Short mmCIF file of C-alpha atoms in Angstrom, two decimals:
data_model
loop_
_atom_site.label_atom_id
_atom_site.label_comp_id
_atom_site.label_asym_id
_atom_site.label_seq_id
_atom_site.Cartn_x
_atom_site.Cartn_y
_atom_site.Cartn_z
CA MET A 1076 76.52 225.84 267.62
CA VAL A 1077 75.94 223.57 264.62
CA LEU A 1078 75.50 219.87 265.39
CA PRO A 1079 76.64 217.05 263.07
CA ILE A 1080 74.18 216.95 260.17
CA THR A 1081 72.24 213.73 259.75
CA LEU A 1082 72.42 212.35 256.21
CA THR A 1083 70.28 209.60 254.69
CA ALA A 1084 72.25 206.97 252.77
CA GLU A 1085 70.97 208.09 249.39
CA ALA A 1086 71.88 211.73 250.14
CA THR A 1087 75.53 211.03 250.85
CA GLU A 1088 78.11 212.03 248.25
CA PRO A 1089 81.47 210.19 248.19
CA TRP A 1090 83.39 213.02 249.88
CA TRP A 1091 80.60 214.08 252.18
CA ASN A 1092 79.93 213.10 255.78
CA MET A 1093 77.96 214.53 258.67
CA TYR A 1094 81.04 216.28 260.10
CA ALA A 1095 82.10 217.80 256.78
CA ALA A 1096 78.51 218.97 256.28
CA MET A 1097 78.47 220.47 259.75
CA ASP A 1098 81.87 222.10 259.24
CA ASN A 1099 80.95 223.60 255.87
CA LEU A 1100 77.71 225.05 257.22
CA ASN A 1101 79.60 226.38 260.25
CA HIS A 1102 82.05 228.29 258.06
CA GLN A 1103 79.34 229.81 255.90
CA LEU A 1104 77.66 231.41 258.89
CA THR A 1105 78.59 235.10 259.07
CA LEU A 1106 76.94 236.20 262.31
CA GLY A 1107 79.50 238.80 263.41
CA ALA A 1108 81.42 239.20 266.68
CA LYS A 1109 78.19 239.43 268.70
CA PHE A 1110 77.39 235.80 267.88
CA PRO A 1111 80.64 233.78 268.12
CA ILE A 1112 80.40 230.33 266.53
CA LEU A 1113 81.85 227.23 268.15
CA GLN A 1114 84.18 225.47 265.72
CA THR A 1115 83.47 221.87 264.70
CA GLU A 1116 86.15 220.19 266.83
CA ASP A 1117 85.00 222.18 269.88
CA VAL A 1118 81.38 221.16 269.28
CA ILE A 1119 82.46 217.50 269.13
CA SER A 1120 84.25 217.93 272.48
CA MET A 1121 81.28 219.71 274.06
CA MET A 1122 78.91 216.96 272.90
CA GLN A 1123 81.04 214.30 274.58
CA LEU A 1124 81.38 216.45 277.70
CA ALA A 1125 77.58 216.75 277.87
CA ASP A 1126 77.12 213.02 277.25
CA ALA A 1127 80.04 210.59 277.44
CA GLY A 1128 78.22 208.18 275.11
CA ASN A 1129 77.98 210.77 272.36
CA THR A 1130 81.17 209.87 270.52
CA ILE A 1131 82.37 209.77 266.93
CA SER A 1132 82.72 205.99 267.14
CA SER A 1133 79.06 205.57 268.12
CA THR A 1134 78.09 207.84 265.22
CA LEU A 1135 80.20 205.90 262.71
CA ASP A 1136 78.62 202.67 264.00
CA ASN A 1137 75.20 204.20 263.17
CA SER A 1138 74.17 204.01 266.81
CA GLU A 1139 70.97 205.86 267.57
CA HIS A 1140 71.83 208.59 270.06
CA HIS A 1141 69.58 211.39 271.18
CA VAL A 1142 71.19 214.78 271.83
CA ASP A 1143 69.91 216.48 274.98
CA ILE A 1144 69.69 220.03 273.62
CA LYS A 1145 69.02 221.67 276.99
CA ARG A 1146 72.00 219.99 278.63
CA LEU A 1147 74.24 220.81 275.68
CA MET A 1148 73.17 224.45 275.93
CA ALA A 1149 73.97 224.48 279.65
CA ILE A 1150 77.41 222.88 279.19
CA SER A 1151 78.48 224.96 276.18
CA GLY A 1152 76.71 228.23 276.95
CA ALA A 1153 75.38 228.29 273.36
CA THR A 1154 72.45 230.65 272.77
CA TYR A 1155 71.47 228.91 269.53
CA ILE A 1156 71.87 225.26 268.52
CA ILE A 1157 71.25 224.17 264.94
CA GLU A 1158 70.13 220.58 264.37
CA ALA A 1159 69.72 219.50 260.76
CA ASN A 1160 69.25 216.58 258.37
CA ILE A 1161 69.65 216.18 254.62
CA THR A 1162 67.50 213.92 252.43
CA LYS A 1163 66.93 213.40 248.70
CA ALA A 1164 63.96 215.37 247.35
CA ASN A 1165 62.58 216.34 243.90
CA ASN A 1166 65.72 215.39 241.93
CA GLY A 1167 67.77 217.39 244.39
CA TYR A 1168 68.32 217.70 248.13
CA GLN A 1169 66.28 218.90 251.08
CA LEU A 1170 67.68 220.17 254.37
CA THR A 1171 65.41 220.47 257.39
CA TYR A 1172 66.86 222.37 260.32
CA ASN A 1173 65.65 223.20 263.82
CA LEU A 1174 66.96 226.41 265.33
CA HIS A 1175 66.89 225.83 269.09
CA GLN A 1176 66.89 228.58 271.71
CA GLU A 1177 66.49 228.16 275.45
CA ASN A 1178 62.69 228.27 275.45
CA HIS A 1179 61.87 228.24 271.75
CA GLN A 1180 62.60 226.44 268.51
CA GLN A 1181 61.64 226.94 264.89
CA GLN A 1182 61.94 224.71 261.85
CA GLN A 1183 62.85 225.61 258.29
CA ILE A 1184 63.07 223.53 255.10
CA ILE A 1185 65.53 224.38 252.33
CA GLU A 1186 65.74 222.71 248.90
CA ALA A 1187 68.48 222.87 246.25
CA ALA A 1188 69.88 220.92 243.30
CA THR A 1189 73.27 220.18 244.93
CA VAL A 1190 74.53 219.74 248.47
CA ASP A 1191 76.92 222.68 248.05
CA SER A 1192 74.15 225.07 247.05
CA LEU A 1193 71.94 223.61 249.79
CA MET A 1194 74.54 224.55 252.44
CA THR A 1195 74.93 228.05 250.99
CA LEU A 1196 71.16 228.67 251.02
CA THR A 1197 70.82 227.23 254.53
CA ALA A 1198 73.63 229.40 255.87
CA ALA A 1199 72.04 232.50 254.29
CA ASP A 1200 68.70 231.61 255.91
CA ILE A 1201 70.25 231.11 259.35
CA ASN A 1202 72.26 234.34 259.01
CA GLN A 1203 69.00 236.16 258.26
CA GLN A 1204 67.22 234.54 261.21
CA ILE A 1205 69.89 235.33 263.81
CA ASN A 1206 71.62 238.50 262.65
CA PRO A 1207 70.07 240.09 259.53
CA ASN A 1208 72.17 243.25 260.01
CA ASN A 1209 75.42 241.42 259.27
CA THR A 1210 75.89 241.24 255.51
CA ALA A 1211 79.50 239.99 255.31
CA PRO A 1212 79.83 237.30 252.62
CA PRO A 1213 81.23 233.89 253.67
CA SER A 1214 84.84 233.22 252.74
CA THR A 1215 85.90 230.34 250.51
CA TYR A 1216 86.41 227.26 252.65
CA HIS A 1217 87.51 223.65 252.24
CA SER A 1218 86.62 221.44 255.20
CA ASN A 1219 89.32 219.43 256.95
CA PHE A 1220 86.58 217.02 258.01
CA ASP A 1221 85.91 215.45 254.61
CA ASN A 1222 88.61 212.85 255.31
CA LEU A 1223 87.29 209.66 256.92
CA GLN A 1224 90.71 208.80 258.35
CA LEU A 1225 90.77 212.08 260.26
CA ILE A 1226 87.27 211.40 261.62
CA LYS A 1227 88.36 207.92 262.72
CA GLY A 1228 91.49 209.41 264.27
CA LEU A 1229 89.36 211.78 266.34
CA GLY A 1230 87.18 208.84 267.37
CA PHE A 1231 90.22 206.86 268.54
CA MET A 1232 91.40 209.93 270.47
CA GLN A 1233 88.03 210.11 272.26
CA SER A 1234 88.28 206.45 273.28
CA GLY A 1235 91.94 206.72 274.30
CA ASP A 1236 93.29 204.47 271.54
CA TRP A 1237 96.39 206.59 270.99
CA THR A 1238 98.26 204.21 268.67
CA PHE A 1239 95.35 203.85 266.25
CA ALA A 1240 94.66 207.58 266.45
CA GLN A 1241 98.26 208.39 265.53
CA GLN A 1242 98.15 205.94 262.61
CA GLN A 1243 94.99 207.51 261.19
CA LEU A 1244 96.28 211.07 261.59
CA THR A 1245 99.67 210.22 260.05
CA GLN A 1246 97.92 208.66 257.06
CA THR A 1247 95.67 211.73 256.74
CA ILE A 1248 98.70 214.04 256.62
CA ALA A 1249 100.43 211.82 254.04
CA ALA A 1250 97.34 212.04 251.80
CA GLU A 1251 96.55 215.70 252.59
CA PRO A 1252 99.70 217.61 253.66
CA GLU A 1253 97.63 220.81 253.82
CA ASN A 1254 95.25 219.37 256.45
CA LEU A 1255 96.22 221.62 259.36
CA LEU A 1256 93.71 220.08 261.74
CA ALA A 1257 95.28 216.64 261.32
CA ARG A 1258 98.75 218.11 261.92
CA ARG A 1259 97.59 219.90 265.09
CA LEU A 1260 95.78 216.82 266.42
CA LEU A 1261 98.90 214.71 265.81
CA ALA A 1262 101.02 217.29 267.63
CA GLY A 1263 98.50 217.20 270.48
CA LEU A 1264 98.95 213.44 270.78
CA GLN A 1265 102.73 213.83 270.76
CA TYR A 1266 102.45 216.51 273.45
CA GLN A 1267 100.22 214.33 275.63
CA HIS A 1268 102.77 211.52 275.40
CA THR A 1269 105.62 213.88 276.40
CA GLN A 1270 107.16 213.66 272.91
CA TYR A 1271 107.85 217.38 273.05
CA THR A 1272 110.61 217.50 270.43
CA LEU A 1273 108.36 215.67 267.94
CA ALA A 1274 105.41 217.91 268.81
CA LYS A 1275 107.53 221.01 268.30
CA ALA A 1276 108.65 219.81 264.85
CA THR A 1277 105.09 218.91 263.82
CA LEU A 1278 103.77 222.30 264.97
CA THR A 1279 106.61 224.28 263.37
CA SER A 1280 105.89 222.63 260.01
CA ALA A 1281 102.14 223.20 260.41
CA ILE A 1282 102.69 226.89 261.23
CA GLU A 1283 104.66 227.28 257.99
CA HIS A 1284 101.71 225.83 256.03
CA ALA A 1285 99.17 227.97 257.94
CA THR A 1286 101.24 231.13 257.39
CA ALA A 1287 101.42 230.46 253.65
CA ILE A 1288 97.61 230.51 253.39
CA ASN A 1289 97.12 233.15 256.13
CA ASN A 1290 94.88 230.92 258.27
CA GLU A 1291 94.62 233.12 261.36
CA ARG A 1292 92.35 230.75 263.30
CA GLU A 1293 94.69 227.78 262.89
CA LEU A 1294 97.75 229.92 263.57
CA ALA A 1295 96.24 230.92 266.92
CA LYS A 1296 95.59 227.29 267.89
CA LEU A 1297 98.93 226.01 266.60
CA ARG A 1298 100.92 228.67 268.45
CA LEU A 1299 98.95 228.06 271.65
CA LEU A 1300 99.89 224.37 271.52
CA LEU A 1301 103.48 225.27 270.63
CA ALA A 1302 103.57 227.57 273.67
CA GLN A 1303 102.35 224.69 275.87
CA THR A 1304 105.08 222.51 274.38
CA ALA A 1305 107.74 225.18 274.91
CA LEU A 1306 106.66 225.51 278.54
CA GLU A 1307 107.15 221.76 279.09
CA MET A 1308 110.63 222.13 277.53
CA THR A 1309 111.30 224.94 280.08
CA GLU A 1310 111.44 227.52 277.28
CA ILE A 1311 109.38 229.91 279.38
CA GLU A 1312 109.99 233.32 277.80
CA PRO A 1313 109.60 231.89 274.25
CA ALA A 1314 106.28 230.41 275.41
CA LEU A 1315 105.06 233.86 276.46
CA ALA A 1316 106.18 235.33 273.13
CA LEU A 1317 104.26 232.61 271.27
CA LEU A 1318 101.13 233.37 273.30
CA SER A 1319 101.40 237.06 272.43
CA VAL A 1320 101.42 236.23 268.70
CA ALA A 1321 98.66 233.63 269.15
CA LYS A 1322 96.51 236.28 270.82
CA THR A 1323 96.91 238.58 267.80
CA HIS A 1324 95.83 235.79 265.44
CA ALA A 1325 92.81 234.86 267.58
CA ALA A 1326 91.68 238.47 267.97
CA LYS A 1327 91.61 238.97 264.18
CA VAL A 1328 88.98 236.24 263.80
CA ASN A 1329 87.06 236.89 267.05
CA GLU A 1330 88.10 233.49 268.43
CA TRP A 1331 86.94 234.25 271.98
CA LEU A 1332 87.21 230.67 273.25
CA TYR A 1333 90.90 230.39 272.37
CA LEU A 1334 91.59 233.94 273.54
CA GLY A 1335 90.36 232.62 276.88
CA TYR A 1336 92.67 229.61 276.73
CA ILE A 1337 95.61 231.81 275.69
CA ALA A 1338 95.04 234.21 278.59
CA GLN A 1339 94.74 231.29 281.04
CA LEU A 1340 98.12 229.90 280.03
CA ALA A 1341 99.71 233.38 280.02
CA GLY A 1342 98.46 233.80 283.59
CA VAL A 1343 99.92 230.47 284.67
CA ILE A 1344 103.31 231.31 283.15
CA ASN A 1345 103.42 234.80 284.63
CA GLN A 1346 102.56 233.43 288.06
CA ARG A 1347 105.36 230.86 287.70
CA LEU A 1348 107.73 233.75 286.96
CA GLY A 1349 106.53 235.63 290.06
CA ARG A 1350 104.72 238.30 288.02
CA ASN A 1351 101.55 238.01 290.06
CA GLU A 1352 99.91 241.25 288.98
CA GLU A 1353 100.29 240.33 285.31
CA ALA A 1354 99.02 236.82 286.10
CA ARG A 1355 95.96 238.28 287.83
CA LEU A 1356 95.28 240.49 284.80
CA GLN A 1357 95.56 237.51 282.44
CA PHE A 1358 93.21 235.35 284.52
CA LYS A 1359 90.65 238.17 284.54
CA GLN A 1360 91.03 238.49 280.76
CA ALA A 1361 90.39 234.76 280.44
CA ILE A 1362 87.23 235.06 282.52
CA LYS A 1363 86.07 237.92 280.29
CA TYR A 1364 86.63 236.00 277.06
CA HIS A 1365 84.88 232.88 278.34
CA ARG A 1366 82.00 235.07 279.51
CA MET A 1367 81.76 236.52 276.01
CA MET A 1368 81.38 232.92 274.75
CA GLY A 1369 78.91 232.20 277.54
CA TYR A 1370 81.13 229.23 278.43
CA PRO A 1371 80.61 228.32 282.11
CA ILE A 1372 83.39 225.69 282.30
CA GLY A 1373 86.02 228.12 280.97
CA GLN A 1374 84.87 230.78 283.44
CA SER A 1375 85.09 228.31 286.33
CA GLN A 1376 88.56 227.08 285.31
CA SER A 1377 89.86 230.66 285.05
CA LEU A 1378 88.29 231.66 288.36
CA ASN A 1379 89.91 228.65 290.04
CA LEU A 1380 93.31 229.73 288.73
CA LEU A 1381 92.64 233.23 290.05
CA VAL A 1382 91.63 231.78 293.44
CA GLU A 1383 94.91 229.85 293.68
CA LEU A 1384 96.79 233.09 293.04
CA GLU A 1385 94.78 234.95 295.70
CA ILE A 1386 95.54 232.14 298.19
CA VAL A 1387 99.28 232.52 297.50
CA GLU A 1388 98.95 236.25 298.25
CA HIS A 1389 96.74 235.59 301.31
CA ASN A 1390 93.81 237.53 299.80
CA TYR A 1391 91.30 235.15 301.34
CA PRO A 1392 88.13 237.30 301.23
CA GLN A 1393 88.63 237.87 297.48
CA ALA A 1394 89.51 234.22 297.00
CA TYR A 1395 86.25 233.19 298.67
CA ARG A 1396 84.18 235.53 296.49
CA ASP A 1397 85.86 234.14 293.38
CA ILE A 1398 85.50 230.48 294.36
CA ALA A 1399 81.80 231.04 295.10
CA ARG A 1400 81.42 232.50 291.58
CA SER A 1401 83.33 229.56 290.16
CA PHE A 1402 81.11 226.96 291.82
CA GLU A 1403 78.00 228.84 290.71
CA GLN A 1404 79.13 228.49 287.07
CA ILE A 1405 79.28 224.68 287.13
CA SER A 1406 76.83 223.73 289.88
CA GLY A 1407 74.11 221.45 288.57
CA LEU A 1408 75.89 220.59 285.32
CA GLY A 1409 76.76 217.10 286.51
CA LEU A 1410 80.50 217.65 286.05
CA THR A 1411 81.54 215.58 289.06
CA GLU A 1412 85.32 215.96 288.81
CA MET A 1413 85.17 219.72 288.22
CA GLU A 1414 82.74 220.19 291.09
CA ALA A 1415 84.96 218.14 293.41
CA ALA A 1416 88.09 220.13 292.47
CA THR A 1417 86.26 223.42 292.98
CA LEU A 1418 84.81 222.33 296.34
CA PHE A 1419 88.28 221.20 297.45
CA LEU A 1420 89.61 224.67 296.62
CA MET A 1421 86.64 226.24 298.41
CA ALA A 1422 87.45 224.23 301.54
CA LYS A 1423 91.04 225.51 301.46
CA VAL A 1424 89.76 229.09 301.32
CA GLU A 1425 87.16 228.57 304.07
CA ASP A 1426 89.86 227.21 306.38
CA LYS A 1427 91.78 230.49 306.01
CA ARG A 1428 88.89 232.97 305.90
#
């Protein structure tokens, strides 16, 4: 996991910001399937989940905010967390990064003439530190996060200011029609406000753009959201078909987190259709993918879905084993609502055991 990169005022280029820096470094890491990398938007979500005060708005306001690395590791399941800052140095730039592990951290300093070359050298150094056996070159990448309106839109989404968020995202798309992240975030807002026809149109257009540039990662996420939208429009079989295609996209880029989400939704739909064995298989697949990411929250959510299925089929001993595993995943993380929901489910199982 790469955290937003701290930049001193004199080190900032007009198009650059801490999220674009983070995103560019993220996409130059080539660690292989053994070391899946959390994408920038997911890191932002995890940071807020670990600490509600750690928001984009507080960052843009230059609020001092300490990141609790240990808690963030526990919430996200990340094995490595990269914390970095960029300053001016010797007519060029200097990046200092700390590579955090559970009980260890090391610091490296990289210097280069430009920020672009600095990120390339830093990524190469981190690749060598974590997985020297993987020699795949990074692909060409243009960050969606170099647009301040998009960053502000995300900030408004975090604070629940939906109208302002929609304005910022709409303006981003008008200026950058190819910004797939902005299109997907806008569709997500439309979905949350039950504007399913609008969301479907936004996603269909975005999928056309993503297909034209063969962006497998975005295609997986876009089709997952389109499947959720189709489900709300009672287009159940089309939703399953979309998930099948989304799974193919996600598998091509080792996107384990979204493979987990895709399997969760496929399980829910299959259970709704009365295909309980297929639902059980999908929930177990979701647990597997979230385990591969080391993501305790995803594992707990998937286990809870599996428990609800076992209760329907009166498999109470198995349900109890699964709910105990689920609670173990999130116990002590301070996630009050999740713990309460899991304990409520546990009580239902205990009453029947």
